[in-house]
XYZ file of N, CA and C in Angstrom:
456
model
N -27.960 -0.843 13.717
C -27.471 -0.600 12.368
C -26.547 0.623 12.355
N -25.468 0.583 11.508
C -24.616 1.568 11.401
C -24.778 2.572 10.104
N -24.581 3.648 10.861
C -24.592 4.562 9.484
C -23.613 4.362 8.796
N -22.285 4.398 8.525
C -21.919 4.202 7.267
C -21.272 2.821 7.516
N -20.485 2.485 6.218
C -20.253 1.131 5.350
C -18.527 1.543 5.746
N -17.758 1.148 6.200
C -16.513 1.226 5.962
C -15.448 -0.089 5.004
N -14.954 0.155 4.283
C -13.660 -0.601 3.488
C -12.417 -0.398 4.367
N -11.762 -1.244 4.368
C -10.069 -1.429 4.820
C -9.669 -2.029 3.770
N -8.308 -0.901 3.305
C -7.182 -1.352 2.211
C -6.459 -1.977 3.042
N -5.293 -2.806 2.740
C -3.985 -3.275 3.300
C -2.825 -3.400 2.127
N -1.869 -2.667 2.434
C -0.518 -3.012 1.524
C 0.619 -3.508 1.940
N 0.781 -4.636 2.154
C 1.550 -5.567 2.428
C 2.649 -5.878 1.662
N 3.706 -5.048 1.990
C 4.808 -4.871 0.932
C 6.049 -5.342 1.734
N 7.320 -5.252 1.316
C 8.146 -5.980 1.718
C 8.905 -5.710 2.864
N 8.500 -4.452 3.133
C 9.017 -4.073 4.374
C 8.102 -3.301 5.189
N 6.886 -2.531 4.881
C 5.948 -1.978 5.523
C 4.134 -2.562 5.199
N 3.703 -2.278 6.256
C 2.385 -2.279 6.295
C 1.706 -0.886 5.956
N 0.912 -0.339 4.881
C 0.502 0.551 5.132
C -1.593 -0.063 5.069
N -2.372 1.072 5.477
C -3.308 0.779 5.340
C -4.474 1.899 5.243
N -6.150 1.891 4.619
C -6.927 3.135 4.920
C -7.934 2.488 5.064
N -8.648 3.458 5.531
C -10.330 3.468 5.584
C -10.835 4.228 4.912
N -12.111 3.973 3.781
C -12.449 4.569 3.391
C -14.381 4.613 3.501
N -15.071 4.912 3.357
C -16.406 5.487 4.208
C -16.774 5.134 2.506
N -18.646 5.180 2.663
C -19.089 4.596 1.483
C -19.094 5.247 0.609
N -18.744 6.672 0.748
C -18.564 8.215 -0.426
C -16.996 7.802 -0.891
N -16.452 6.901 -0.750
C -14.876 6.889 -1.506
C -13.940 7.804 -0.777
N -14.205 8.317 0.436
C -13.622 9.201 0.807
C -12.606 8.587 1.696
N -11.038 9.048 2.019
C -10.297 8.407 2.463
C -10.341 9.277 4.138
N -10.926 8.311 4.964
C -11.323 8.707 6.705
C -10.134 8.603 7.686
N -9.432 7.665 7.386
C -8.226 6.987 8.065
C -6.706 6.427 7.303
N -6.007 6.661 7.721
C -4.180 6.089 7.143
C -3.431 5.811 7.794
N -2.670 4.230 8.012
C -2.124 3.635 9.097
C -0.638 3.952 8.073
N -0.106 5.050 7.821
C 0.928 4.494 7.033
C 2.376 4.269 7.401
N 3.488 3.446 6.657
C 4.463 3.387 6.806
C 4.515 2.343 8.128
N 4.516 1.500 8.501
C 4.501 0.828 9.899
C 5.460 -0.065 9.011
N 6.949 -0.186 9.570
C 7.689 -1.362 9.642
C 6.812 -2.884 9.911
N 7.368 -3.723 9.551
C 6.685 -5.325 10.145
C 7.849 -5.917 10.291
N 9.202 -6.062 9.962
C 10.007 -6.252 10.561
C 10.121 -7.819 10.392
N 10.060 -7.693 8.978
C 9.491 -9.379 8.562
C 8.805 -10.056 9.225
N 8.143 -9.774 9.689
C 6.507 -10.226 10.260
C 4.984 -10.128 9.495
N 5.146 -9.839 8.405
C 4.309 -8.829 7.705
C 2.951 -9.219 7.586
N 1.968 -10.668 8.221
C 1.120 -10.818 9.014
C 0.770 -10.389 10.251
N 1.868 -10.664 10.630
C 1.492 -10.550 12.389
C 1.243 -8.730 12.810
N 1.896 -7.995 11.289
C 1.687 -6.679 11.764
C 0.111 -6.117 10.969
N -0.239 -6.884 9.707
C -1.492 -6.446 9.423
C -2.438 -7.013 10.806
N -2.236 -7.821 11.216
C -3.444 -7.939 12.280
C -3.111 -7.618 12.984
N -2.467 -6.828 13.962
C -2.501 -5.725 14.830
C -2.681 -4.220 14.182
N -2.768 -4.517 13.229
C -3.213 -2.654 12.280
C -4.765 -3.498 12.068
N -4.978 -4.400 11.572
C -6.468 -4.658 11.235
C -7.745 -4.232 12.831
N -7.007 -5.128 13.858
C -7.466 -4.738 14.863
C -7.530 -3.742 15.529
N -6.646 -2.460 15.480
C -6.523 -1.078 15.691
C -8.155 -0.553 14.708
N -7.829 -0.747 14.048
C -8.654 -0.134 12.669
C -9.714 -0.263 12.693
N -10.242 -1.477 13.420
C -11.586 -2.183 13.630
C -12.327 -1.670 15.021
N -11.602 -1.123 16.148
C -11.997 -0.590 17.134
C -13.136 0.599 16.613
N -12.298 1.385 15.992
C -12.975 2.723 15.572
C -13.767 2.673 14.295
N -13.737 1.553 13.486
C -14.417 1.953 12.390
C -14.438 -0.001 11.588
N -15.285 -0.343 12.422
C -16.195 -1.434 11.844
C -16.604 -1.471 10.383
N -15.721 -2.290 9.804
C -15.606 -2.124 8.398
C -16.667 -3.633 7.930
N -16.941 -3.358 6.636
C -17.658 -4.608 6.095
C -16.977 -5.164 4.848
N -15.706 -4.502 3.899
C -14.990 -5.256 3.562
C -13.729 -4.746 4.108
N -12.577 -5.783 3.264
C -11.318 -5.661 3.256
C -10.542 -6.268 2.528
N -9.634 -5.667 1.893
C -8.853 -5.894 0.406
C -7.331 -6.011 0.581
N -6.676 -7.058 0.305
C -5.219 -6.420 0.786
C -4.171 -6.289 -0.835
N -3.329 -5.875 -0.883
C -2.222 -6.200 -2.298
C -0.900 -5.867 -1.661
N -0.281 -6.172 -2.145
C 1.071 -5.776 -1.943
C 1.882 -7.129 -2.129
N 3.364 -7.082 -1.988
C 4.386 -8.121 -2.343
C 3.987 -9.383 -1.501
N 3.236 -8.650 0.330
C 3.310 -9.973 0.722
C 1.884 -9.972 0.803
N 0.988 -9.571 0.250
C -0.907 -9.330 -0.135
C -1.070 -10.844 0.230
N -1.022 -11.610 -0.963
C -1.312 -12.639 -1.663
C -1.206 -13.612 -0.239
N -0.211 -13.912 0.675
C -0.257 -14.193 2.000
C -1.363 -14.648 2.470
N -1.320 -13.244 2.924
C -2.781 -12.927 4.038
C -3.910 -12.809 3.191
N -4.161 -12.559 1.830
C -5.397 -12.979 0.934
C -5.764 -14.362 1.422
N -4.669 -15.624 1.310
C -4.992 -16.823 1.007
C -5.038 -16.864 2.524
N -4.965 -16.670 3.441
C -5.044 -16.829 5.160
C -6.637 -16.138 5.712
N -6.734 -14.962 5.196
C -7.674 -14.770 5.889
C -9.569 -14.907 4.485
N -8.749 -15.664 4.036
C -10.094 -15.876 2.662
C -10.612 -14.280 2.213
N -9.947 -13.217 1.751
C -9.991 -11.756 1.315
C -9.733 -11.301 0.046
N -10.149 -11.000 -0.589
C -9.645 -10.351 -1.634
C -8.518 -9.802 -1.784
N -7.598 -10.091 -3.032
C -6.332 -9.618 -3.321
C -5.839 -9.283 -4.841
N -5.877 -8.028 -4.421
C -5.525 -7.066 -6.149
C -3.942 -6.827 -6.281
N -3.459 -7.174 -7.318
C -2.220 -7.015 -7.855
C -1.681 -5.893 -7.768
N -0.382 -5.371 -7.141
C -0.233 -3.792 -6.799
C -0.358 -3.306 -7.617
N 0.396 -3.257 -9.056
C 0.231 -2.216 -9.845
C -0.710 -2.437 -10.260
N -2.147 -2.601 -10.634
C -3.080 -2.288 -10.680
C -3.861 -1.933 -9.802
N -3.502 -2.558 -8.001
C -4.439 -1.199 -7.077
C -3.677 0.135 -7.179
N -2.595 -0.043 -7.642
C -1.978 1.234 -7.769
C -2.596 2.598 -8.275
N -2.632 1.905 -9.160
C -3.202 2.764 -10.614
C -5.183 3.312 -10.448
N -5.607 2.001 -9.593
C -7.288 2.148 -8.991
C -6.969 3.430 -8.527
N -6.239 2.965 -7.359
C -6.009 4.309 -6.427
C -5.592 5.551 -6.625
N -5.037 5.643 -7.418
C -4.181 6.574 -8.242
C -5.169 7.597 -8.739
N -5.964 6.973 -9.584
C -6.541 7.332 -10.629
C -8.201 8.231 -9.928
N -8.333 7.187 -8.810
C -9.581 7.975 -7.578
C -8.917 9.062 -7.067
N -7.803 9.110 -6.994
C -7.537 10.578 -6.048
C -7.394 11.308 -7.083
N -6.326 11.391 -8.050
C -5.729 12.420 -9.226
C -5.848 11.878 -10.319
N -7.357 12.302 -11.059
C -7.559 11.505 -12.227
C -6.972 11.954 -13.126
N -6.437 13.079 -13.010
C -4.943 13.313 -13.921
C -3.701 13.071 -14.463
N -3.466 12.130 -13.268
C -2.048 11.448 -13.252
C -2.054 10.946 -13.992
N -1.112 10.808 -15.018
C -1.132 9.316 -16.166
C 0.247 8.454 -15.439
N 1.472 8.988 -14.583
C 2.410 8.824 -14.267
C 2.758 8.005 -12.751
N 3.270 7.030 -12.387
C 3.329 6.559 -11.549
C 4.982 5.882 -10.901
N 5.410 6.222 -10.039
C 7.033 5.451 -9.899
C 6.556 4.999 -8.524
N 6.851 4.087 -7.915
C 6.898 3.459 -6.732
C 8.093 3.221 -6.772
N 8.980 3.466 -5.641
C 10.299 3.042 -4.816
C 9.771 2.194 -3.776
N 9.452 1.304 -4.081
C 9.611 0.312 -2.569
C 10.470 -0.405 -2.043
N 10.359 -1.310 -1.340
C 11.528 -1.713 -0.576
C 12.535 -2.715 -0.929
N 11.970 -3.562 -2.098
C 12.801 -4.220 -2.926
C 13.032 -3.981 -4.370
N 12.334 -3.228 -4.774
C 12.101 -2.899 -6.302
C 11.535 -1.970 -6.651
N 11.669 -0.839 -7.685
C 11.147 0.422 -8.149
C 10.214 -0.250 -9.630
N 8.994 0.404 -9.526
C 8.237 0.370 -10.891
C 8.221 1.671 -10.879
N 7.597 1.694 -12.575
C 7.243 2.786 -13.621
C 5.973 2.551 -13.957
N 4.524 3.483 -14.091
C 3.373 2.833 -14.488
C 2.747 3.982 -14.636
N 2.524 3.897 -16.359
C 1.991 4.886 -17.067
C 0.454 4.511 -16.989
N -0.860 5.511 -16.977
C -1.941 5.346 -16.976
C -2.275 5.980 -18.133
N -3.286 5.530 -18.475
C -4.238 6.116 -20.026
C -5.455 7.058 -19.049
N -6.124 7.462 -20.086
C -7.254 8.998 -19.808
C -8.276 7.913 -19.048
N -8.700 6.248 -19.040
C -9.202 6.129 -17.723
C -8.536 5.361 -16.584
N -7.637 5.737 -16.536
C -6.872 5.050 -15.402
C -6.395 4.313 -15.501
N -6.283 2.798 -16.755
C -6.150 2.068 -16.612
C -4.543 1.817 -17.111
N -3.706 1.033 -16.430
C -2.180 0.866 -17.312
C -2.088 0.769 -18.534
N -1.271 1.618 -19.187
C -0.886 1.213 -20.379
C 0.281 1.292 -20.754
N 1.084 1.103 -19.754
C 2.628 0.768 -19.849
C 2.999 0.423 -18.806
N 4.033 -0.803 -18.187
C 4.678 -0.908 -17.128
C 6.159 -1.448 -17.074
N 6.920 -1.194 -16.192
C 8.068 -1.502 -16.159
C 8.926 -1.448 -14.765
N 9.911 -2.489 -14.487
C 10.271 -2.719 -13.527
C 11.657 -2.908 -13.144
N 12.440 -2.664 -12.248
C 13.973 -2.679 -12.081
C 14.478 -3.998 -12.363
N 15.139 -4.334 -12.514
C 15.764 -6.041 -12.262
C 15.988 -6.501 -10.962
N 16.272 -7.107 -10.206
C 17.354 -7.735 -8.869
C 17.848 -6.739 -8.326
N 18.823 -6.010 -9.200
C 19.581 -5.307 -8.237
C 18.523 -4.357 -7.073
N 18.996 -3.605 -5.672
C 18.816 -2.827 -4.981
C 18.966 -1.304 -4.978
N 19.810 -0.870 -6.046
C 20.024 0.427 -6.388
C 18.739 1.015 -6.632
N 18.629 2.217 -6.395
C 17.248 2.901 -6.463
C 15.814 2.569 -5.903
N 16.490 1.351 -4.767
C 14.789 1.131 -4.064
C 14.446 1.776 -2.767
N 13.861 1.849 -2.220
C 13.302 1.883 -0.831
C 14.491 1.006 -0.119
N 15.268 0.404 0.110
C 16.212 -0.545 0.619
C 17.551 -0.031 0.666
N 17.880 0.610 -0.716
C 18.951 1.347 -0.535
C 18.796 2.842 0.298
N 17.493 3.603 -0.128
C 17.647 4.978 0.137
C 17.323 4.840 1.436
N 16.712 3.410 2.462
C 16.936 3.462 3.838
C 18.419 3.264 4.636
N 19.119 2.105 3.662
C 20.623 2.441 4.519
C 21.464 3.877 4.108
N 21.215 4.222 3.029
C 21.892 5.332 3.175
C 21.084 6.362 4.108
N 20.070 6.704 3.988
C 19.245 7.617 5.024
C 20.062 7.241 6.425
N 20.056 5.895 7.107
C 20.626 5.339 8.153
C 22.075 5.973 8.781
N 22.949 5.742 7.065
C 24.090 6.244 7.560
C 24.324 7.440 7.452
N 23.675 7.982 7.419
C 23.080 10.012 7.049
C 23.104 10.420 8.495
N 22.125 9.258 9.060
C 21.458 10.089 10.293
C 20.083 10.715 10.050
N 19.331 10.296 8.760
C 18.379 11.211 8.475
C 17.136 9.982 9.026
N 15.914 10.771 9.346
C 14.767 9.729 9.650
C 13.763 9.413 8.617
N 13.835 8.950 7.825
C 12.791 8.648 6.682
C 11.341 8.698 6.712
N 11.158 8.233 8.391
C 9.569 7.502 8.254
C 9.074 8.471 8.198
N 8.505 9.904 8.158
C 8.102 10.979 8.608
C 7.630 11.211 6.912
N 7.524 12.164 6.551
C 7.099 12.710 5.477
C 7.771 12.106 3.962
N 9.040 11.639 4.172
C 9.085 10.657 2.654
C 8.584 8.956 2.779
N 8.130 8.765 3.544
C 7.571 7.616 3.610
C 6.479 7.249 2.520
C-alpha cells in the first residue's frame, strides 16, 4: 500500500502539453510544463503520462484542454472544459484572483471569477491570430528570443 494518493492533470491544448501532480493535500508535487507536441498532441500526453507514472503512481487522471476531449474519449478519463478547470485551478492557488487572460496558441480568453471561484463572465477572441500564443511565438522566432523558459 502506498502512502499517498496522487492525481495527474493534463492540458492538452493546441500546441503544448502541459501537466501536474498533485498529492492528496491539494498540493502541487510535480509540473511537466510547456512541452511542444508538435501536432501529435496524444502521442505526447502518453509519453508525459508515462514519465509521470514512473515516479508517482497516480490513482486518478483528468485531462482539458482544446485537444482534452481526444484523449478523454480514448483513454475512458475524465474531461473538464478549460475555462472552467481554469478557474478550479485558479481559484485553489489564488483565491483572490477574480481575473483570468489565457494567451494560448490559437485563441486568447478573458475570465472573470466571482468571491467563489466560479465564472461569472467570459469572453473570447474571434478567428483571427493576433494576440495569441501563435503570433507572440513567430514573432519571438523572428526576434531570436526563446519563449519556452519563463513566459511559457
Amino acid at each position: 500500500m502506498r502512502d499517498k494518493n496522487y492525481i495527474v492533470g493534463l492540458d492538452l491544448g493546441s500546441v503544448s502539453v502541459n501537466a501536474m501532480v498533485i498529492n492528496d493535500e491539494g498540493k502541487i508535487i510535480y509540473e511537466e510544463k510547456y512541452t511542444r507536441h508538435n501536432g501529435q498532441p496524444l502521442k505526447k500526453a502518453k509519453e508525459i503520462v508515462r514519465k509521470i507514472a514512473k515516479d508517482f503512481p497516480f490513482e486518478e487522471l483528468g485531462v482539458t484542454g482544446s485537444n482534452g476531449e481526444h484523449l478523454s474519449k480514448e483513454w475512458d478519463i475524465p474531461y473538464l472544459e478549460e475555462v472552467i478547470a481554469q478557474a478550479k485551478g485558479i481559484y485553489h492557488l489564488y483565491p483572490e484572483v477574480r481575473t483570468v487572460i489565457d494567451i494560448g496558441g490559437c485563441d486568447a480568453k478573458f475570465i472573470a471569477l466571482d468571491e467563489k471561484g466560479d465564472v461569472s463572465n467570459f469572453s473570447m477572441n474571434e478567428g483571427c491570430a493576433s494576440g495569441t500564443g501563435s503570433f507572440l511565438d513567430q514573432q519571438a522566432k523572428r526576434l531570436e528570443l526563446n519563449i519556452e523558459g519563463e513566459f511559457a
